[in-house]
Amino acid sequence: MSSCTLATAVVGSQVKVLHALAKNGDVTSPQRGKDDDVFTSCGMCVNKCGVIARVRNGVIEKLDPNPNFIKSRSMLCARGNAGVGVVYDPDRLKYPLIRTGKRGEGKFRRASWEEALDLVAKKMNEVAEKYTRAGVMFASTEGTYQDHFFMQLAECFGSPNNVRHPTLCLSSNIQGFMATFGTNPTPDVLNADYIIMSGANRSEALITPDSIDMLKGDGGRRKLIYLDPRFTRTAAKADQWYPIKAGTDLAFVLAMINVIINEGLYNRSFVRENCVGFDKLVPHVCNYTPEWAERECEIPAADIRRIAREFALAAPRAIYYHGRRSSFMANDTQLRRGIAILNAIIGNWDVKGGMVPNSRIKIGRHDYLAPWYDDVPDRLDAGSVAYLSENDGAWVPFRDRVLAGKPYPVKGMMVYKQNMLASVPDRARSLKMMDQMDFICTIDITMSDTAWYSDVVLPEATYLERQDPLESIGGILPVVVWRQPCIKAMFESKPNIWIMKEIAKRLGSDVAEQFQFTIEEVIQTQVKGQPQILKALQTRGVYYEKTDPTYGRTLGKRLRTKSGKVEIYSEKYAKKGLDPLPVYEAPKTTPAGKYRLLVGRHAFFTHGTTSNNPYLNAIMPENTLWLNTEEARRRGLRNGMRVTVRSEVGAQTLKLEVTDKIRPDCVYMAHGFGVLSKGLRTVYGKGGCDAALIGSSYDKISGNAALHETFVQIERA
Ligand SMILES: Nc1nc2c(c(=O)[nH]1)N[C@H]1C(S)=C(S)[C@@H](COP(=O)(O)OP(=O)(O)OC[C@H]3O[C@@H](n4cnc5c(=O)[nH]c(N)nc54)[C@H](O)[C@@H]3O)O[C@H]1N2
Ligand SMILES: Nc1nc2c(c(=O)[nH]1)N[C@H]1C(S)=C(S)[C@@H](COP(=O)(O)OP(=O)(O)OC[C@H]3O[C@@H](n4cnc5c(=O)[nH]c(N)nc54)[C@H](O)[C@@H]3O)O[C@H]1N2
Ligand code: SF4
Ligand SMILES: [Mo]
């Protein structure tokens, strides 16, 4: 990947400064000997790619990709390379901190672990006594492999109030596919001959192995169609790019279904044997013609017809890729249902080059028995949307209820590896939520915005400094990974398992009793009866059982839906008063003089977490606001000018990027800049924050936030 070379080059130029920091007595001698090559997995984003850390003289000199790793296939992206910068970033959290000034003022004092942990436990108990145990909420994200211990603390403490990232990310996707197939499958990108990607920017928003497989294809037969209001790097790799009008993908999908049915191109035997409700789909789509769709999505009817035919003819090695982030519009679940149904009717289910249900390697489970509490109420967001996940509260309605104090007060906040001030829409509203908390504790590796507004900040050891438990990652080729410490944890940072145990100790014997385990014991439980897993992790950095996919495991078997079949028509939805077949809703009309705000990822940055990384910031110091060239000319705005972007919930000032790569009715900014925290010294004051502009719209089926429902106006700053 070209981004890879670029990041490596920059690593070279900055490495001296950072390593000077490391060598000035801050690195204690490594646990593993002075020079070592350590197998571990990347912690810079959700993908968990395989890494070999080159440790020389007690310093992590370089991170290399692990060629044994079948998921990331010898690739480490720019962010993965820049992981060294996380460890040696002068801005990393070093010691426990206790706030001394007002919230957000950034005045903290260094505290001992003893004092900080005593305070956290005391405050948690105070909130529990004054309100209830449910009065403490727990916010987190997956990815550290240690989030399980955080969730365990919540449950053992007696709070049902877990909110995590899925309802900011992919919960409508999961919901749409679960309702149709009873599972959320993986598209077999490597073996597909025809791929349609809509709003899944795989060349920049990296998902391994899809981002790599997308470029490989099979013997040149591959065709890639890409739909995005922006010309992204994925668009550049595609055979055809269509600048679809934002929020209209379902029109395109329904019109494709219309053509495929009308022209008899669907897979009759698959539909007959494996699906229910096809008879209801036929009349449902009859008015959704390509000519109708053209008026909605602005893709020519003739092209929709041709793509539908090509797609069906390439079946079953054809996929309408459903992507990962689906927090687009407020009707997102229905779009994902439409995509699931379109895939189903061409019979690409569980076959080579189609939609393949995930396999997973079974490993042992670290178990515990939470103390019994009589008074645990329902989670705060209960009943707010049609389908809530058991583990993950729906962030936006959850926050509404915290602010309303109903049905009960939530006054304490424990945060682990989540930067909700950057990731939950409407930052001002999130700040209000934080304002009304009696107590906030954040466990992070850097002074994120959320940490900056907290009362106690606890430094976790980074992913290159700690032993993490095993993680079994499902997929077409499932793997088991872990993380080993490459160097001893710097400063006073500690792994989360230690932090959780210390808090538990202070919460009373009932809770403490459930935290009587070491990381070694957790791992022994995970590999019980399977010593080969540990051996593979130690010697190759990854465990897997097969290198060739298995297809057809679910064919002819019951799926995990009520009917046991693919549910084209959803009785379940009908009973809840939801549309049992996806009904198109046109996006709101853009008001005159305004633009729809689109957000997304840049290949060099992970969410709001890496823009302060010295290596990555050196490549791209700030984000810009993309505006179409014609539109800029009409408005008298020039490239590089500073503009103020204003929505109903906030305003941000950033540099204008005038470009042909975006439709005239939208503007775009990359996620992850415009931070509030002055503890992020490299990026502070640079760029704008998308979360400060996005309003609080969400999908009423899955609770997923809708990040593209906001209109903004722009003016010269
Ligand atoms: N405006 C806007 N909002 C969005 C998105 C968007 O594009 N725009 N994207 C959405 C998506 S797809 C997602 S998945 C969510 C993600 O949003 P979040 O769930 O908030 O996750 P991150 O933004 O990755 O924040 C992770 C935090 O964990 C810290 N961290 C990193 N590694 C470690 C570690 O090892 N230990 C600890 N304790 N902390 C660590 C980082 O410093 C950071 O503060 O955001 C969503 N929200
Ligand atoms: N480099 C990098 N890679 C990542 C991450 C990261 O932070 N950085 N995060 C990971 C995570 S958690 C996730 S969820 C994924 C996200 O992966 P993606 O969802 O692929 O990425 P995004 O950039 O969030 O958004 C996708 C694209 O949708 C386009 N878009 C907006 N509205 C519409 C619309 O209505 N229709 C269509 N067709 N397109 C639209 C946007 O212009 C944008 O280019 O990436 C993962 N990989
Ligand atoms: S995609 Fe990049 S940042 Fe994400 S895990 Fe892989 S190497 Fe790390
Ligand atoms: Mo995500």
Coordinates of N, CA, C and O in Angstrom, one line a residue, residues 178-232:
M178 N -29.3 -9.6 10.5 CA -29.8 -10.6 11.4 C -31.3 -10.8 11.1 O -31.7 -12.0 11.2
A179 N -32.0 -9.8 10.8 CA -33.5 -9.9 10.6 C -33.7 -10.8 9.3 O -34.7 -11.4 9.2
T180 N -32.8 -10.7 8.4 CA -32.9 -11.4 7.1 C -32.3 -12.8 7.2 O -33.0 -13.8 6.8
F181 N -31.1 -12.9 7.6 CA -30.4 -14.2 7.6 C -30.2 -14.8 8.9 O -29.6 -15.9 9.0
G182 N -30.5 -14.1 10.0 CA -30.2 -14.7 11.3 C -28.8 -14.6 11.7 O -28.4 -15.1 12.8
T183 N -28.0 -14.0 10.9 CA -26.6 -13.8 11.2 C -26.0 -12.6 10.3 O -26.7 -12.3 9.3
N184 N -24.9 -12.1 10.7 CA -24.3 -11.0 9.8 C -23.1 -11.6 9.1 O -22.0 -11.8 9.7
P185 N -23.2 -12.0 7.8 CA -22.2 -12.7 7.1 C -21.0 -11.8 6.7 O -21.1 -10.6 6.8
T186 N -20.0 -12.4 6.2 CA -18.8 -11.7 5.6 C -18.8 -11.9 4.1 O -18.9 -13.0 3.6
P187 N -18.7 -10.8 3.4 CA -18.7 -10.9 1.9 C -17.3 -11.5 1.5 O -16.3 -11.1 2.0
D188 N -17.4 -12.5 0.6 CA -16.1 -13.2 0.2 C -15.5 -12.3 -0.9 O -15.5 -12.7 -2.1
V189 N -14.9 -11.2 -0.5 CA -14.4 -10.2 -1.5 C -13.3 -10.9 -2.4 O -13.3 -10.6 -3.6
L190 N -12.5 -11.7 -1.8 CA -11.4 -12.3 -2.6 C -11.9 -13.0 -3.8 O -11.3 -13.0 -4.9
N191 N -13.0 -13.8 -3.7 CA -13.4 -14.7 -4.7 C -14.6 -14.2 -5.5 O -15.2 -14.9 -6.4
A192 N -15.1 -12.9 -5.2 CA -16.2 -12.4 -6.0 C -15.8 -11.9 -7.3 O -14.7 -11.3 -7.5
D193 N -16.6 -12.1 -8.3 CA -16.3 -11.5 -9.7 C -17.0 -10.2 -9.9 O -16.6 -9.4 -10.8
Y194 N -18.0 -9.9 -9.1 CA -18.7 -8.6 -9.3 C -19.0 -8.1 -7.9 O -19.6 -8.7 -7.1
I195 N -18.5 -6.9 -7.6 CA -18.7 -6.3 -6.3 C -19.3 -4.9 -6.4 O -18.8 -4.1 -7.2
I196 N -20.4 -4.7 -5.7 CA -20.9 -3.3 -5.6 C -20.7 -2.8 -4.2 O -21.1 -3.4 -3.2
M197 N -19.9 -1.7 -4.1 CA -19.7 -1.1 -2.8 C -20.4 0.2 -2.8 O -20.2 1.1 -3.7
S198 N -21.3 0.4 -1.8 CA -21.8 1.7 -1.7 C -21.5 2.3 -0.3 O -21.8 1.7 0.7
G199 N -20.8 3.4 -0.3 CA -20.5 4.1 0.9 C -19.6 3.2 1.8 O -19.7 3.2 3.0
A200 N -18.8 2.4 1.2 CA -17.8 1.6 1.9 C -16.5 1.8 1.3 O -16.2 1.2 0.2
N201 N -15.8 2.7 1.9 CA -14.6 3.2 1.3 C -13.3 2.4 1.6 O -12.5 2.8 2.4
R202 N -13.3 1.2 1.1 CA -12.3 0.2 1.5 C -10.8 0.6 1.2 O -9.9 0.0 1.8
S203 N -10.6 1.5 0.3 CA -9.2 1.9 0.1 C -8.7 2.9 1.2 O -7.5 3.2 1.2
E204 N -9.6 3.5 1.9 CA -9.2 4.4 3.0 C -9.7 4.0 4.3 O -8.9 4.0 5.3
A205 N -10.9 3.6 4.4 CA -11.5 3.0 5.7 C -11.1 1.5 5.6 O -11.9 0.7 5.1
L206 N -10.0 1.2 6.2 CA -9.4 -0.1 5.9 C -10.1 -1.2 6.8 O -10.3 -1.0 8.0
I207 N -10.5 -2.3 6.1 CA -10.9 -3.5 6.8 C -10.1 -4.6 6.3 O -10.1 -4.8 5.0
T208 N -9.4 -5.3 7.1 CA -8.6 -6.5 6.6 C -9.4 -7.7 6.8 O -10.1 -7.9 7.8
P209 N -9.4 -8.7 5.8 CA -8.7 -8.6 4.6 C -9.3 -7.9 3.4 O -8.8 -7.8 2.3
D210 N -10.5 -7.4 3.6 CA -11.3 -6.8 2.4 C -10.5 -5.8 1.6 O -10.6 -5.8 0.4
S211 N -9.8 -4.9 2.3 CA -9.1 -3.8 1.6 C -8.0 -4.3 0.7 O -7.7 -3.8 -0.3
I212 N -7.5 -5.5 1.1 CA -6.4 -6.1 0.3 C -7.0 -6.9 -0.8 O -6.6 -6.8 -2.0
D213 N -8.0 -7.7 -0.4 CA -8.7 -8.6 -1.4 C -9.4 -7.8 -2.5 O -9.4 -8.3 -3.7
M214 N -9.9 -6.6 -2.1 CA -10.5 -5.8 -3.1 C -9.7 -5.5 -4.3 O -10.1 -5.4 -5.5
L215 N -8.4 -5.4 -4.0 CA -7.4 -5.1 -5.1 C -6.9 -6.3 -5.9 O -6.4 -6.2 -6.9
K216 N -7.1 -7.5 -5.3 CA -6.6 -8.7 -5.9 C -7.5 -9.2 -7.0 O -7.2 -9.3 -8.1
G217 N -8.7 -9.6 -6.6 CA -9.6 -10.2 -7.5 C -9.1 -11.5 -8.0 O -8.1 -12.0 -7.6
D218 N -9.8 -12.1 -9.0 CA -9.5 -13.4 -9.4 C -9.3 -13.4 -10.9 O -10.3 -13.3 -11.7
G219 N -8.1 -13.3 -11.3 CA -7.7 -13.5 -12.8 C -8.3 -12.4 -13.6 O -8.6 -12.6 -14.8
G220 N -8.5 -11.2 -13.1 CA -8.9 -10.1 -14.0 C -10.4 -10.1 -14.3 O -10.9 -9.2 -15.1
R221 N -11.2 -11.0 -13.8 CA -12.6 -11.1 -14.2 C -13.4 -10.1 -13.3 O -14.5 -9.8 -13.6
R222 N -12.7 -9.6 -12.3 CA -13.4 -8.8 -11.3 C -13.9 -7.4 -11.9 O -13.2 -6.7 -12.6
K223 N -15.1 -7.1 -11.4 CA -15.7 -5.8 -11.7 C -16.1 -5.1 -10.4 O -16.8 -5.8 -9.6
L224 N -15.7 -3.9 -10.2 CA -16.1 -3.2 -9.0 C -16.8 -1.9 -9.3 O -16.4 -1.0 -10.1
I225 N -18.1 -1.8 -8.8 CA -18.9 -0.7 -9.0 C -18.9 0.1 -7.6 O -19.1 -0.6 -6.6
Y226 N -18.7 1.4 -7.7 CA -18.6 2.1 -6.4 C -19.6 3.3 -6.4 O -19.6 4.1 -7.3
L227 N -20.4 3.4 -5.3 CA -21.3 4.5 -5.2 C -21.0 5.3 -4.0 O -20.9 4.8 -2.9
D228 N -20.7 6.6 -4.2 CA -20.4 7.5 -3.1 C -20.5 8.9 -3.6 O -20.1 9.2 -4.7
P229 N -21.1 9.8 -2.8 CA -21.2 11.2 -3.2 C -19.8 11.8 -3.4 O -19.7 12.9 -4.0
R230 N -18.8 11.1 -2.9 CA -17.4 11.6 -3.1 C -16.6 10.7 -4.0 O -16.8 9.5 -4.0
F231 N -15.6 11.3 -4.7 CA -14.7 10.5 -5.4 C -13.5 10.1 -4.4 O -12.6 10.9 -4.2
T232 N -13.6 8.9 -3.9 CA -12.7 8.5 -2.9 C -11.6 7.7 -3.6 O -11.6 7.4 -4.8

